[in-house]
Amino acid sequence: MYDRIALMLSQARRVVSVDGTVLCAALLMVAGTVSAASTQQGGLVDVGLVVFDPGIPADQSTHSQRGIFPEIRKAEAKYMPVVLRQVLIESGDWGVVRVLPEVLDSSELLVTGTILQSDGLRLQLQINARDASGVEWLNRVYSGSTRSTDYPVSLPGDPYLGLYQQIADDLVAVRRQKSAKQLATIRDIALMRYAIQLAPTVFASYLTEMPQGQYVLLRFPAEGDPMLARVIRIRNQEYLFIDTVDEQYEHLSEEMAPTYNLWRQYGAEQAIYQGEYKERVANRGVQGRRGSFTALEQSYNTYKWSKIHEQDLGELALGFNNEVAPTVMDVSGAVVELSGTLDSQYSEWRDILQRIFTLETGLPPAS
């Protein structure tokens, strides 16, 4: 049954929107009850990678000086979690790894990042990882540099793959320090935090939040609890939406990668040349020549090609950031189209899921 729903969700197409209430009823008929055990992925921890903070300064006058192109940086903020996601998946150390459009506090392990610097020569990321119990796993800055041999990039590679691998290694090192019981508790707390978001009056007493911001599990619903089964079903529906979005991210990243890597390559060459030029000027002294025609021509050509690829990448980045393709849900003949940006689609879908839960249980909606 779960596979049937997943197949329906993956077959997105343009249709006429229908009332969300019709979808709610259809979803509940088709979804069925999913047990808590089926969500545990064989004891592995699920990871949520939030779209990175692009780290764009509010002062626009500093953008050019810092080599920041806002639309490209926004696209990078979505591209980079996709790369990290692939590294984590290939390691085989985790459960389901998802790229999230926004923070989901009930994630078993939530990873956030901020781009501090990004060009073809250097990448610097601030990475934070925290599990559902509120315990911090990582909080550090990762830096990587490229060499001339890193270009041209052979797809599906990335010139900063070593940086992403270091993040993955640090995460798994922390996970290996956790006992099976601790990991199980993290999963249970994640589920209870999600349940509290849906029905605080029912589940608030199962958890307590400590002054330090950490969560302690006081008790857990009995096996077969019907209210918990509804919570799990709703959470799985939310994950299904996120999983369809992951496919869009991967597709857009694949389209963006060739031009993006060329842009990074020219950016690296330009940065190296500018650094060498400043060094030559400093060594010549104030009476030295300001540069030969050949040197100026090289600088111009590098700049020209960089701008050409920047323009091409800008068009790709614009499409990546707009995410204009609607996400269509088709269940038992009832369809709903979620349009707009990914953030707005996600918010709309979560609102629909909240209404599903409210209609089914008769509980007041969570504030």
PDB file of C-alpha atoms in Angstrom, residues 79 83 86-87 90 153-159 161 253-254 257-258 261 264:
ATOM      1  CA  TYR A  79      22.995  22.331  -4.506  1.00  0.00           C
ATOM      2  CA  VAL A  83      26.027  16.692  -2.681  1.00  0.00           C
ATOM      3  CA  GLN A  86      24.736  11.679  -1.740  1.00  0.00           C
ATOM      4  CA  VAL A  87      27.918  11.253   0.303  1.00  0.00           C
ATOM      5  CA  GLU A  90      26.803   6.140  -0.262  1.00  0.00           C
ATOM      6  CA  VAL A 153      35.554  18.385 -12.948  1.00  0.00           C
ATOM      7  CA  SER A 154      34.589  14.869 -13.990  1.00  0.00           C
ATOM      8  CA  LEU A 155      30.911  14.418 -13.261  1.00  0.00           C
ATOM      9  CA  PRO A 156      29.370  13.285 -10.985  1.00  0.00           C
ATOM     10  CA  GLY A 157      32.378  14.413  -8.950  1.00  0.00           C
ATOM     11  CA  ASP A 158      32.835  17.656  -7.044  1.00  0.00           C
ATOM     12  CA  PRO A 159      36.070  19.607  -6.459  1.00  0.00           C
ATOM     13  CA  LEU A 161      34.286  16.208  -2.270  1.00  0.00           C
ATOM     14  CA  SER A 253      21.481  19.723  -9.556  1.00  0.00           C
ATOM     15  CA  GLU A 254      22.415  17.440 -12.440  1.00  0.00           C
ATOM     16  CA  ALA A 257      26.499  20.885 -12.410  1.00  0.00           C
ATOM     17  CA  PRO A 258      28.292  21.188 -15.809  1.00  0.00           C
ATOM     18  CA  ASN A 261      31.708  23.587 -12.417  1.00  0.00           C
ATOM     19  CA  ARG A 264      33.915  27.603 -10.541  1.00  0.00           C
TER      20      ARG A 264
END
